[in-house]
Amino acid sequence: MLTKLKHLLLKIIDLTALGFLEPIVRLCYGEEPGTQVKKIGQFMMVPVLVFLLFIMVWSAFAPRHKTKSGEVPTPAVTFDSYRSIMTFHGREGDKERAYLATGDAREKWLAEAEARLEELKPLRAEAEAAVEEAEAAHQGALTATYDPALAEYNEARQAAMEESKQRIAKLKVRAEGIAADDSAAKGELLAVYRAHTAQTANAKSDYQKLKQQADAILKAKFPQLAAARARLTRIAEEEQYLKQLVKMLSGGNREARVADGQTKLDALRAQYAGAEGAALFPLAKSINSAESRLARTAESAYAKPWTLPMQIIRSVYCVFVGFFMGSVIAIPIGVLCGLSRTFMAAMTPFIALFKPVSPIVWLPIFLIVIGGFFPDPDKHWFFTTLWNAPLIGWLKINPAFLASAATVAMCSLWATMVNTALGVASVDKDHINVARVLRLGFWPRLFKIVLPSALPLVFAGLRISLGVGWMVLIAAELLASSEGLGKFVWDQFNNGASDSFAKMVVVVFVVGIIGLLLDRIMIVFQRAVSFEGSVATV
Amino acid sequence: MSYFEMIDVCKGYGPPSARHDVLQDVNLSIEKNEFVAVIGFSGSGKSTLISLLAGLESPDSGEVRLAGQIMTEPGPNRGIMFQNYSLLPWLSVFQNIEIAVKRVFPQMPRRERKSYIQKYIDMVSLSGSEWKKPSELSGGMRQRLSLARTLAMQPEVLLLDEPLSALDALTRAVLQDEIIRIWEEDRRTVVMITNDVDEAALMADRIVPLTPGPAATLERNFPVTLDRPRERKTLNFNPEFKKLRNEVSGFMMDLNQEARQLRVESSIRLPDIEPIDLSQVG
């Protein structure tokens, strides 16, 4: 039983290419503990240690480089901005749910939110006091260090200027005593003047150093103040969020707005019933518009901004749409290329010509071409259907999304196409002989011999394609302004807030982790279809 | 007219300017239900011979006839068992046989087909490995599977292309016995290619040596008159077996000598030059 479990575990590990877990399983079964411990050290501890080393080096060197967008974020700062991204996501989700909340749940939630707001008031006051205190302390510290430094600088400057003036006065006196034919004295005067300017420059650089020192004191971080300010910002943000939440739960709530509209409509109707003659027409107009407004309100949703997790899902969806489009084109063409040398010869110029073209070139072309199909995308049935579809409606698929997907397809299909052609062309001669002995026709031969035999290479190609597609997508989204990870980076770049830089670094890791997961998924497929040998995992 | 025959078959490869004749004027007549072993050195064109018989290649001249019909392409009536198994690695043992059975007996109902395939799996002692992939089987098991697949097609002629040469000696002996046992059940016509005189003498009714290539041909026949069933253990002491083995081996050795002489004569004569020793010149 236990042995069976072990074999099952080892098989799963092999299939999912998580080879580094193997020694742990074997160690649990007490199999050659020495070897397993060594393997764990080699394949788990070494990577972990190296990664920790990387984090340390990063932490140490990041703050040293100053940029226009602030310091290079350290791992801690990056993690903080990751958390703030997730908080934003959670709060927007709350607001959306609050907008749609009804009945008792709404009342209860409203009470909770208001209670929390009350709770925050003293905290906010406290935080404000702390900031004031820290500012005072900072000011105090500055007077203790900065003021003397500044005074020293001023003094030095004054002294230097005074000296310079005196020297000039002396020179002027000296010049007056020199006759027109005394060329030696003239030369001397010039030399002394030169010495004077050099001296002045030296003095200047000396007192400017003092100025820099003073400025450095002024610019130096005051951790206590920064912490107090951060805390106040956090509280203020939460307060802001709670205020909006309260609004969404009370007057701004959909249910409340519907009830409000209904009351107004009822009043208008009552008025209409009592009115007569010329007064009826404007009332009829009002009732009609109130009715349609009420219907719109009842259908309305919270205008939720895009959050990073939503953008991630949209990006992943987009890469799969593009990958699917690319594969649907690449696999049949690849098969035909593999089967027929003539077809291969016909395709070679296209492959050679289009394969090296950059996604940056394809994207605008696709934007224009796709734009041509949908002159008014907001009203086109294709998009309105997609927007109302369940599950994918919120992704708001638009021409920019399609252009990004098409770019992914165009750039990623080559690996699949070439690998498929290779796989189909290099079917083992023995397998072909089997097909010949069995007198298999074209289609059975294709589906029973050629394709299964080519499948491992096809999947190797698909794996490369998905990796390329994921890289291309981020660039395409950035350029097309299609909501997704690329757009997020671009927005942060243009935003220029204090944490924008850190958020971009967060995206580096998000993109990396998702790319890794996509690759793992493809490895599992690749292993499932390969019949001989193992698949490289890096 | 014999049941299965090759008449004046020639086969060569390469462009006309650098033609390499492999077989020249090969004639072979095989009676129905006869077990013929073709024996030859490596490189003498054995595989070409069996490919021609199977129809995987067509002769440059001459013809291959089965029951009077000229054979131009391969078919399931001549089941061939390849030296390197040629199993489909993505299919299980059962599926490897199924693909052949489905093709040869398309009308067979599902249930019947299942028991039919199982019968052949049992016949080659692969029961229990039905759902294993070829990569999980040993060399001997793979060749058994190849045999089962070939037999399940119920071919009129069984062509064995060095079926056992890739196996170790013990597995080889076991499989030899097994092939003989299965063959004796219905005594189909068999052509077996081998490079082992003992194997040929143990299994076949007739041994046909292939002269060494290039331009190989079939020279002589050595009928094996030993009674069946032949006992492997006692055979080594059988004077008739010894005599046959010596005869065939001697013939083969002579052929080899001749071939070597031929080859020496046809080889390029190197110019008789000596390097100049520069130290002696000055």
Tab-separated table of C-alpha atoms in Angstrom, chain A residues 11 427 429-434 436-441 444 448-450 452-454 528-529 531-532, chain B residues 55-57 73-76 78-80 82 84 86-90 99-100 102-104 135 149 153:
chain	number	residue	atom	x	y	z
A	11	LYS	CA	5.228	9.162	-10.999
A	427	VAL	CA	8.657	9.875	-38.567
A	429	LYS	CA	10.939	4.680	-41.205
A	430	ASP	CA	9.914	1.535	-39.340
A	431	HIS	CA	6.627	3.124	-38.344
A	432	ILE	CA	5.994	4.076	-41.953
A	433	ASN	CA	6.763	0.482	-42.926
A	434	VAL	CA	4.148	-0.722	-40.437
A	436	ARG	CA	2.638	0.260	-45.508
A	437	VAL	CA	2.334	-3.384	-44.464
A	438	LEU	CA	-1.108	-2.631	-43.029
A	439	ARG	CA	-1.936	-0.712	-46.200
A	440	LEU	CA	-3.265	2.225	-44.207
A	441	GLY	CA	-4.857	4.967	-46.301
A	444	PRO	CA	-5.515	6.615	-40.999
A	448	LYS	CA	-2.634	6.753	-36.359
A	449	ILE	CA	1.038	6.837	-37.295
A	450	VAL	CA	2.320	10.245	-38.361
A	452	PRO	CA	1.122	10.442	-32.734
A	453	SER	CA	4.736	10.056	-33.723
A	454	ALA	CA	5.143	13.806	-34.283
A	528	ALA	CA	2.024	13.094	-21.265
A	529	VAL	CA	2.493	12.712	-25.025
A	531	PHE	CA	6.871	8.105	-25.245
A	532	GLU	CA	10.624	8.018	-24.954
B	55	GLY	CA	7.014	-5.653	-51.074
B	56	LEU	CA	8.444	-2.711	-49.119
B	57	GLU	CA	10.837	-2.294	-51.996
B	73	GLU	CA	3.399	-3.530	-52.833
B	74	PRO	CA	3.288	-4.606	-49.208
B	75	GLY	CA	0.205	-6.113	-47.677
B	76	PRO	CA	-1.044	-7.884	-44.589
B	78	ARG	CA	2.897	-11.140	-45.934
B	79	GLY	CA	3.387	-10.380	-42.277
B	80	ILE	CA	6.838	-9.037	-41.595
B	82	PHE	CA	11.303	-6.390	-38.203
B	84	ASN	CA	14.143	-3.572	-34.503
B	86	SER	CA	8.991	-1.414	-35.189
B	87	LEU	CA	6.364	-1.172	-32.494
B	88	LEU	CA	4.395	2.021	-32.180
B	89	PRO	CA	5.768	3.459	-28.940
B	90	TRP	CA	2.702	5.585	-28.098
B	99	ILE	CA	-4.323	-1.431	-34.898
B	100	ALA	CA	-3.301	-4.374	-37.101
B	102	LYS	CA	-8.755	-3.624	-36.934
B	103	ARG	CA	-7.207	-3.131	-40.329
B	104	VAL	CA	-7.103	-6.791	-41.368
B	135	SER	CA	9.258	1.454	-23.578
B	149	ARG	CA	1.126	-8.474	-33.951
B	153	MET	CA	-2.806	-10.476	-38.993
